[in-house]
PDB file of C-alpha atoms and ligand atoms in Angstrom:
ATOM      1  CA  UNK A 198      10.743   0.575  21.163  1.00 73.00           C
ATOM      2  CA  UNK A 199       9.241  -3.152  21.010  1.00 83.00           C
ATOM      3  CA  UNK A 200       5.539  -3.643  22.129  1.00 88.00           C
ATOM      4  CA  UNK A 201       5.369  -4.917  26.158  1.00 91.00           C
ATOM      5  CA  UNK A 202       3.071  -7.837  25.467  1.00 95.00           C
ATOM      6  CA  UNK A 203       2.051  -9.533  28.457  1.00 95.00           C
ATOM      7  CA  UNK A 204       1.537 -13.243  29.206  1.00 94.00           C
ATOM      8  CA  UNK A 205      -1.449 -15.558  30.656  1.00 93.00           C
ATOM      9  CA  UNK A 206      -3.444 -12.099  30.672  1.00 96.00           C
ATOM     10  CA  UNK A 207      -6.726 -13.383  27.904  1.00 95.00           C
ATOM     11  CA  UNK A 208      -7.779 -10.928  25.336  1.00 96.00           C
ATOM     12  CA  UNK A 209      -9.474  -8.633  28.080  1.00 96.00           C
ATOM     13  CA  UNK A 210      -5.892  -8.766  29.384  1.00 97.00           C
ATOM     14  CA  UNK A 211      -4.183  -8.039  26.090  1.00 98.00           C
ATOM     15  CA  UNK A 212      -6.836  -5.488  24.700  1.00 97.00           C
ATOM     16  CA  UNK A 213      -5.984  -3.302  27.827  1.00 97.00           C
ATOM     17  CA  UNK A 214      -2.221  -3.703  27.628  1.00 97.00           C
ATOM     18  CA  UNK A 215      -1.798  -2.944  24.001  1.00 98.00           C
ATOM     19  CA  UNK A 216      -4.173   0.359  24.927  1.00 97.00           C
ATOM     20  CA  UNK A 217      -0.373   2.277  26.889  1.00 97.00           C
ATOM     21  CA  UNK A 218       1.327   0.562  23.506  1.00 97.00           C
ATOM     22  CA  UNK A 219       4.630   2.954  22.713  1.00 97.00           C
ATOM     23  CA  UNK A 220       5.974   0.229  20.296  1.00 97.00           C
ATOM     24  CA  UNK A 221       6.264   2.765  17.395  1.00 97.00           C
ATOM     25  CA  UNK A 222       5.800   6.619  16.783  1.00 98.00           C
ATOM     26  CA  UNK A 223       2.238   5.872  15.400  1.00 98.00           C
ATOM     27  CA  UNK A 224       0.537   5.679  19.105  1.00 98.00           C
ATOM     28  CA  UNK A 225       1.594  10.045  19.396  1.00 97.00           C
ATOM     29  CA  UNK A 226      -0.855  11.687  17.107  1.00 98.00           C
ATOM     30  CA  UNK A 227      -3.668   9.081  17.338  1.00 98.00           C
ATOM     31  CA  UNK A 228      -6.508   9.086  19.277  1.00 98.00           C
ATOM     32  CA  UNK A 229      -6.092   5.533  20.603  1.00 98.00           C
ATOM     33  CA  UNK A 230      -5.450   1.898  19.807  1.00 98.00           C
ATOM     34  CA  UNK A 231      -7.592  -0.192  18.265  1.00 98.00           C
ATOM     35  CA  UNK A 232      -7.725  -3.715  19.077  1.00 98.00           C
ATOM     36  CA  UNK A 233      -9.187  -7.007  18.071  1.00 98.00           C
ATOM     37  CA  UNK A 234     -12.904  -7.291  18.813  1.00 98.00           C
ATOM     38  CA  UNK A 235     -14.984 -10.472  18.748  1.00 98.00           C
ATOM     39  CA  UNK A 236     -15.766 -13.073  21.185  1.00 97.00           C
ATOM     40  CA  UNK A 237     -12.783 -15.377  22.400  1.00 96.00           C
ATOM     41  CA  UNK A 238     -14.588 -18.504  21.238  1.00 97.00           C
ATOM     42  CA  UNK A 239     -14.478 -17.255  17.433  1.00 98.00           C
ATOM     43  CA  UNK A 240     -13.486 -19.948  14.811  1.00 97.00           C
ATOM     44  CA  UNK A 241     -12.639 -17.402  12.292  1.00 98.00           C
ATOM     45  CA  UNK A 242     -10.455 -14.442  12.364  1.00 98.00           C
ATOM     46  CA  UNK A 243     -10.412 -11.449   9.816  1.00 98.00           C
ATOM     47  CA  UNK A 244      -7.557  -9.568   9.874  1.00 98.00           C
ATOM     48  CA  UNK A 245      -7.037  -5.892   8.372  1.00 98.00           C
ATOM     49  CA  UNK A 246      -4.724  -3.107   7.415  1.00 98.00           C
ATOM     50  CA  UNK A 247      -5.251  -0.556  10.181  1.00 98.00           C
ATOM     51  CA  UNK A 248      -7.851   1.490  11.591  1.00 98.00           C
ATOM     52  CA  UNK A 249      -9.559   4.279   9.448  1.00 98.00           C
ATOM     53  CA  UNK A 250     -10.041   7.396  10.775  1.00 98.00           C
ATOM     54  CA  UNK A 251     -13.848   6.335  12.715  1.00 98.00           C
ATOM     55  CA  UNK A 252     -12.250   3.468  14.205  1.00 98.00           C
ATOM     56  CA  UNK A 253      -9.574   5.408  16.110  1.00 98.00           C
ATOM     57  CA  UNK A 254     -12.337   8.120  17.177  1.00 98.00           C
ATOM     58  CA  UNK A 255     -14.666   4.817  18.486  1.00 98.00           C
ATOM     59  CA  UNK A 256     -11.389   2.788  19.312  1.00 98.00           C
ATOM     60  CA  UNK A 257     -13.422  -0.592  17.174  1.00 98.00           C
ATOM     61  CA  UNK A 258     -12.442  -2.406  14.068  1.00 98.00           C
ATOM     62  CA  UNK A 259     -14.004  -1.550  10.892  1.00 98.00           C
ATOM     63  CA  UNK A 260     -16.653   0.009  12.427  1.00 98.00           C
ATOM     64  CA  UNK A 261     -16.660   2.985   9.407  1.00 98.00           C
ATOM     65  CA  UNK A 262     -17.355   2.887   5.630  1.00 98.00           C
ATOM     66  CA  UNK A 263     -15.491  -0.008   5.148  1.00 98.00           C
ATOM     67  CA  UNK A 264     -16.668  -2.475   8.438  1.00 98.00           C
ATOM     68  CA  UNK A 265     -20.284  -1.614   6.917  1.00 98.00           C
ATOM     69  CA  UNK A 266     -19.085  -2.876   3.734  1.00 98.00           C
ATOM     70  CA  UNK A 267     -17.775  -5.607   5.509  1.00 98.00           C
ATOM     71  CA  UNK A 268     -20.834  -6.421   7.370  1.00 98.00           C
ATOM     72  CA  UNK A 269     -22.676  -6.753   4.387  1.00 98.00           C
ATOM     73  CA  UNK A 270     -20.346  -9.192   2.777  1.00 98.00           C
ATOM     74  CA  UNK A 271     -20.394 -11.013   5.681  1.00 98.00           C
ATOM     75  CA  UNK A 272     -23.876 -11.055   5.966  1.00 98.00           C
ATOM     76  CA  UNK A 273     -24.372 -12.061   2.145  1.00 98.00           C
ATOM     77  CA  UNK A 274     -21.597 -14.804   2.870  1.00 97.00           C
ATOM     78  CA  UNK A 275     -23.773 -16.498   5.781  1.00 96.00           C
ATOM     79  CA  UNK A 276     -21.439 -15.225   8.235  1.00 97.00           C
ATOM     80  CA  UNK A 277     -23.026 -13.404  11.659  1.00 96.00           C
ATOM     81  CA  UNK A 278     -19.982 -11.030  12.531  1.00 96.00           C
ATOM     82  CA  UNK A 279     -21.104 -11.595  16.231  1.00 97.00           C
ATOM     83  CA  UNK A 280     -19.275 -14.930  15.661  1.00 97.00           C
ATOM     84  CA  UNK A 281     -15.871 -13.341  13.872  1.00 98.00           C
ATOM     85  CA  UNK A 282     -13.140 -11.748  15.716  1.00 98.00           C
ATOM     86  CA  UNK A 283     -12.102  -8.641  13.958  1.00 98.00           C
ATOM     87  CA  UNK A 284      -8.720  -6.928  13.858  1.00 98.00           C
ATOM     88  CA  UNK A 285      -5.996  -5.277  12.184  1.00 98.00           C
ATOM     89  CA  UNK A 286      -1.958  -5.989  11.485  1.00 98.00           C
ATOM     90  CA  UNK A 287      -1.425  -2.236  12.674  1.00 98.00           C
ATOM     91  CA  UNK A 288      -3.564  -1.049  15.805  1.00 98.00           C
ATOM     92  CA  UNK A 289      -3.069   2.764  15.217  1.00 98.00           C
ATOM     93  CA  UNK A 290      -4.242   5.052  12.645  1.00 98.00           C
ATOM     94  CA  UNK A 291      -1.089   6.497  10.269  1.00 98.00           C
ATOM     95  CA  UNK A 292      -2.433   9.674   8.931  1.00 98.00           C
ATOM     96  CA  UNK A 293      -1.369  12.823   7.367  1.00 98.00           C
ATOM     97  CA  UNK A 294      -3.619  15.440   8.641  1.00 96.00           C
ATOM     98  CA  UNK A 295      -5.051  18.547   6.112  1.00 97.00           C
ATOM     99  CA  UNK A 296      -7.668  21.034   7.325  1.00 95.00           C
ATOM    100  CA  UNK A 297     -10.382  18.840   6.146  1.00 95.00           C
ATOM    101  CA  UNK A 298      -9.423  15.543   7.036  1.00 96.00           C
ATOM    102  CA  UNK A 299      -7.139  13.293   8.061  1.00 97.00           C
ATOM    103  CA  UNK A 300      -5.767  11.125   5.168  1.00 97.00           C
ATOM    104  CA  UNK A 301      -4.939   7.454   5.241  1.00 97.00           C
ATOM    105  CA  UNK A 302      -1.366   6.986   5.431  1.00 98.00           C
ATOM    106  CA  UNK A 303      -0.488   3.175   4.931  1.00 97.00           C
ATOM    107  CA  UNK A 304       1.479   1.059   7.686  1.00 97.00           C
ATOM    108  CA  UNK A 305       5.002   0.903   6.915  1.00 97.00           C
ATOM    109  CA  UNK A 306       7.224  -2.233   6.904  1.00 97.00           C
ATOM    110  CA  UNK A 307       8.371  -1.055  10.794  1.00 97.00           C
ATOM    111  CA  UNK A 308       4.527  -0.712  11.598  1.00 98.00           C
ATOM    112  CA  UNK A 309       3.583  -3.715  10.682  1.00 98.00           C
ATOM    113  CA  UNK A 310       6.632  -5.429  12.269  1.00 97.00           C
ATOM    114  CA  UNK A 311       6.338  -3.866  15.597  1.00 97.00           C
ATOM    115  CA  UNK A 312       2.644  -4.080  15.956  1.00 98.00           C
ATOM    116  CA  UNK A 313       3.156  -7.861  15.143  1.00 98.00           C
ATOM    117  CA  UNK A 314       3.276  -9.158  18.802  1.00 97.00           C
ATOM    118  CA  UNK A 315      -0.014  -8.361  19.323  1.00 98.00           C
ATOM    119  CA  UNK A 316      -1.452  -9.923  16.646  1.00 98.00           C
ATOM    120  CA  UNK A 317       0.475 -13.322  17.215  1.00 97.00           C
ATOM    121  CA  UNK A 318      -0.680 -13.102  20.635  1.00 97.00           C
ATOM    122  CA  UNK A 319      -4.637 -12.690  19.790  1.00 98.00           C
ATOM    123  CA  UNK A 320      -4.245 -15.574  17.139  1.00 97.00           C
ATOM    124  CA  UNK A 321      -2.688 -17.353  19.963  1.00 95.00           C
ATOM    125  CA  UNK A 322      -5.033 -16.928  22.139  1.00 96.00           C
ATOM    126  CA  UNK A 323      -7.954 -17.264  19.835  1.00 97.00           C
ATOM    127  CA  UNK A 324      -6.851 -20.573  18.072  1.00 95.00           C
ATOM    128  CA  UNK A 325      -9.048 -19.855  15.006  1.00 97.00           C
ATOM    129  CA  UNK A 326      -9.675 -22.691  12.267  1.00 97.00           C
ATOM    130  CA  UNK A 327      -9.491 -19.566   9.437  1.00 97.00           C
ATOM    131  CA  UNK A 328      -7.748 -16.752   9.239  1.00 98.00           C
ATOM    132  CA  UNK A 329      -9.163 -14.143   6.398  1.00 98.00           C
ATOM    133  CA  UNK A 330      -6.691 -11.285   5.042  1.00 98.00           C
ATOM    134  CA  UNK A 331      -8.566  -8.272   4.369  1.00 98.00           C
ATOM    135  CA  UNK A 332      -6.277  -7.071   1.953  1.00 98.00           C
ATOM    136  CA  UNK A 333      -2.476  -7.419   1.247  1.00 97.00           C
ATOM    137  CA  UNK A 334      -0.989  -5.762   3.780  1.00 97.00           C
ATOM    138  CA  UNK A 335      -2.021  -8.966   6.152  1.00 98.00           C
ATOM    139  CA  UNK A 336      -1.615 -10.826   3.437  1.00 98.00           C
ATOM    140  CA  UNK A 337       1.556 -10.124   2.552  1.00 96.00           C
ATOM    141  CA  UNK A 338       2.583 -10.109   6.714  1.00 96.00           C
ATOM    142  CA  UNK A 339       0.492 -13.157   6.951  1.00 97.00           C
ATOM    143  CA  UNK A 340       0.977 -15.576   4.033  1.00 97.00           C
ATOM    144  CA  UNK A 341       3.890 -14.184   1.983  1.00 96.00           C
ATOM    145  CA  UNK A 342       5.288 -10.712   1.404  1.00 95.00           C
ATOM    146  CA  UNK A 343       4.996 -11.849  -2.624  1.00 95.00           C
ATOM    147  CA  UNK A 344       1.444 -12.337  -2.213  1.00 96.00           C
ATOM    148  CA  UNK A 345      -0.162 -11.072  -4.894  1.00 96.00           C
ATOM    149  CA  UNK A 346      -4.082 -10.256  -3.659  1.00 96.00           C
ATOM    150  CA  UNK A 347      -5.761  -9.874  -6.926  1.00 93.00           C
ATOM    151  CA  UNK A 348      -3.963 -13.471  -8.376  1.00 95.00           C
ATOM    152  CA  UNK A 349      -4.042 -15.606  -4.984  1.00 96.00           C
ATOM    153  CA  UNK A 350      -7.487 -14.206  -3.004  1.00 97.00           C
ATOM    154  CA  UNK A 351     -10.028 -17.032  -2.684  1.00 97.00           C
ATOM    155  CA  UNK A 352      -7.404 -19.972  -1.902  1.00 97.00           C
ATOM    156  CA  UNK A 353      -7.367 -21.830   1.310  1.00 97.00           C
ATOM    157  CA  UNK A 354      -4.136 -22.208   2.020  1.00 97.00           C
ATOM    158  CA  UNK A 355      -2.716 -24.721   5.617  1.00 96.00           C
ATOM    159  CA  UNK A 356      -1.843 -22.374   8.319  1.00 95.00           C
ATOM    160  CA  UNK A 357       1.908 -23.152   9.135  1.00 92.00           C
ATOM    161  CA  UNK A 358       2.403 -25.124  12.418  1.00 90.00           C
ATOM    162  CA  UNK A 359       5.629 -25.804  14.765  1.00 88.00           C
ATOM    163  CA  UNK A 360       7.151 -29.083  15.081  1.00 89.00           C
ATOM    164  CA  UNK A 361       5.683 -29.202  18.770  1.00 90.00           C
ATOM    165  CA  UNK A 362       2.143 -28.190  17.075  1.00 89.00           C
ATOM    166  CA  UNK A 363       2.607 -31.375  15.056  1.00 91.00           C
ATOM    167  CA  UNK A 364       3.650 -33.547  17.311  1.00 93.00           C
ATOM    168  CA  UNK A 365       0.263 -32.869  19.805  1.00 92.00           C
ATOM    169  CA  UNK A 366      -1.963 -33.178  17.067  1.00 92.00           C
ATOM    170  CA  UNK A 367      -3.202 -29.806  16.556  1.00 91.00           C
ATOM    171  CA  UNK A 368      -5.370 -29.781  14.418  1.00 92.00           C
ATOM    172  CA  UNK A 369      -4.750 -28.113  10.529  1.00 93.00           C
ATOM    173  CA  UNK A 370      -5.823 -24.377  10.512  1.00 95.00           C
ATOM    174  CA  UNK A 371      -6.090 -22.427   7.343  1.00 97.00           C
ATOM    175  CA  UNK A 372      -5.151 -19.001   5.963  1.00 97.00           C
ATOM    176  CA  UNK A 373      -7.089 -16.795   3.245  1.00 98.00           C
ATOM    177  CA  UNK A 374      -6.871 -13.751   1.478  1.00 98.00           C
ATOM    178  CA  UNK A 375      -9.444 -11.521  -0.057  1.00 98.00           C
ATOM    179  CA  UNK A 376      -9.591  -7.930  -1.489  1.00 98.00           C
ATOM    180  CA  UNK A 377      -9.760  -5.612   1.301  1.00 98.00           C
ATOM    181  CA  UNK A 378     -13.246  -3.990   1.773  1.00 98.00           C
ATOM    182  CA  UNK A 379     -12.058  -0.288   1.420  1.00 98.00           C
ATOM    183  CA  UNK A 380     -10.372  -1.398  -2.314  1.00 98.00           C
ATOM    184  CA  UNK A 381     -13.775  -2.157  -3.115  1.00 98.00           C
ATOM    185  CA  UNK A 382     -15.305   1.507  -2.048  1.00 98.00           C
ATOM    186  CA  UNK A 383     -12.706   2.748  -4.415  1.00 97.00           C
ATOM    187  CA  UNK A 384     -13.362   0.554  -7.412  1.00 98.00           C
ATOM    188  CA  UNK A 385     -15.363   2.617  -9.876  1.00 98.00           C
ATOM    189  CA  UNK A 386     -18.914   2.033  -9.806  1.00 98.00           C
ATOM    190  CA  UNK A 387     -19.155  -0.028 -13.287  1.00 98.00           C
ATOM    191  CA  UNK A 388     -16.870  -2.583 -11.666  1.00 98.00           C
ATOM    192  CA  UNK A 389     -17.823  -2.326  -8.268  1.00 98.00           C
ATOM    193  CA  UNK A 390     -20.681  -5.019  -7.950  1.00 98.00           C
ATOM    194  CA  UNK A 391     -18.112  -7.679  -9.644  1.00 98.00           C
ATOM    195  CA  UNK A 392     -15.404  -7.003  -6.937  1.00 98.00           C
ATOM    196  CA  UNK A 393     -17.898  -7.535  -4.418  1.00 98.00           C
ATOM    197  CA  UNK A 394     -19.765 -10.722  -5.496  1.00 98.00           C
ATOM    198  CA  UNK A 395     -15.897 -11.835  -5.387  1.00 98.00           C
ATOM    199  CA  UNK A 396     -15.320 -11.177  -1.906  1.00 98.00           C
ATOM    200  CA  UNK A 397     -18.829 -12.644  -1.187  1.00 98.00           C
ATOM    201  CA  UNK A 398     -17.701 -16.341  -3.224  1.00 98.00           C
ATOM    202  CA  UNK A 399     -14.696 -15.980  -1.085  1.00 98.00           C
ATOM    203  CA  UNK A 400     -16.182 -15.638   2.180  1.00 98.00           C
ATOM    204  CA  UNK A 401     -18.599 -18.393   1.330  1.00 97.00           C
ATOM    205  CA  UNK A 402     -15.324 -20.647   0.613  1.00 97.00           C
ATOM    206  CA  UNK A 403     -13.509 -19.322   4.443  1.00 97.00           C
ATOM    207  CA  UNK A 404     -17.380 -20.274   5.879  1.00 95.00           C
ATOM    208  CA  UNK A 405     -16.951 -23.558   4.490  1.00 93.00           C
ATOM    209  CA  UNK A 406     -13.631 -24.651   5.688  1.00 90.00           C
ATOM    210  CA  UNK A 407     -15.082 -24.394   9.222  1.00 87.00           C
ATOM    211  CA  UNK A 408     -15.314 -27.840  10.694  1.00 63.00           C
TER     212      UNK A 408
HETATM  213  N1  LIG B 183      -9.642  -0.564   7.332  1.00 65.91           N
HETATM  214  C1  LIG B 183      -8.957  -1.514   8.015  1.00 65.91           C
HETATM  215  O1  LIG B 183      -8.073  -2.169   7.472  1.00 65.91           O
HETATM  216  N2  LIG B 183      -9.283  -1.729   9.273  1.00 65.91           N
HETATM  217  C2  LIG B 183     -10.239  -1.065   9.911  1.00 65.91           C
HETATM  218  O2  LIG B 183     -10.468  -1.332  11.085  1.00 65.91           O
HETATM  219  C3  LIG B 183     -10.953  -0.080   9.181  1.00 65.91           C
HETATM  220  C4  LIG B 183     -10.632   0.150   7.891  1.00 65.91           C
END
């Protein structure tokens, strides 16, 4: 099973491919995949874990609990989200389902690694200046798999580029990391408010590597 990504199709293109996705066993019990969602022309490019349980019902990133949290970050950052593309390193939901709810599995290694296609092809595509890791699974599939997100959030770090990159002059593009916006609806309330004024000074750094 590898993911079928197509070429010269644009995001509209892409979005619509990766919806008949059968790269991995995840696609089965969810409701749908959920792709990137932002405007082609976006500069910077947040990348997540996987959709939560509202975002494969509405088939949009962070669009639940933790895209509000987002939002707000964003928002407190000086960042309009209408400007951001929005996705995920895994584009379906891995859950274990009880009779109340259905619980948050996390991507495995194989996830991440098959569902990795499409996310080389939207970065592709979208040629942002930043990239932002919501958290260390992109992180880790991102920048390094030692990447430690509580040590090495907040650093701008130069976006690796091919020889042929180099040699036409593209221009330097830069990676980030930050704590991921659902680790900060977990942190218990007496710490909560630090955790997000340090996503916020982060966010302000990504919005102020943009050209
Ligand atoms: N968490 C993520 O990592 N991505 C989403 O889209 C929603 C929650």
């Amino acid at each position: 099973m590898t993911a079928d990504v197509p070429d010269g199709v644009g995001l509209s293109g892409l979005h619509d491919a990766a919806s008949g996705c059968r790269g991995c066993e995840l696609w089965e019990p969810a409701t749908q995949t959920v792709f990137g969602s932002g405007p082609e022309t976006a500069r910077i490019v947040f990348v997540g874990e996987q959709p939560g349980d509202q975002e494969d019902r509405r088939g949009e990133p962070f669009v639940g609990p933790a895209g509000r949290l987002l939002d707000r970050a964003l928002a407190d950052a000086g960042i309009d989200r209408a400007d951001t593309y929005v996705t995920n390193a895994v584009k379906h939901f891995r859950f274990r389902p009880t009779p109340k709810r259905r619980l948050h599995v996390s991507p495995g290694n194989e996830h991440i690694a098959a569902c990795r296609p499409w996310l080389d092809a939207e970065l592709a595509l979208l040629a942002p200046e930043i990239v932002v890791c919501l958290g260390a699974v992109a992180a880790r599939a991102l920048i390094a798999p030692s990447f430690r997100i509580t040590k090495d959030r907040g650093q701008l770090l130069p976006r690796p580029m091919t020889p042929e990159q180099e040699d036409a002059g593209v221009q330097q593009s830069w990676l980030m990391a930050t704590l991921h916006p659902s680790a900060i609806l977990r942190t218990p309330e007496e710490e909560r408010a630090t955790a997000y004024d340090a996503v916020v000074a982060d966010l302000r750094v990504a919005a102020s590597a943009l050209a």
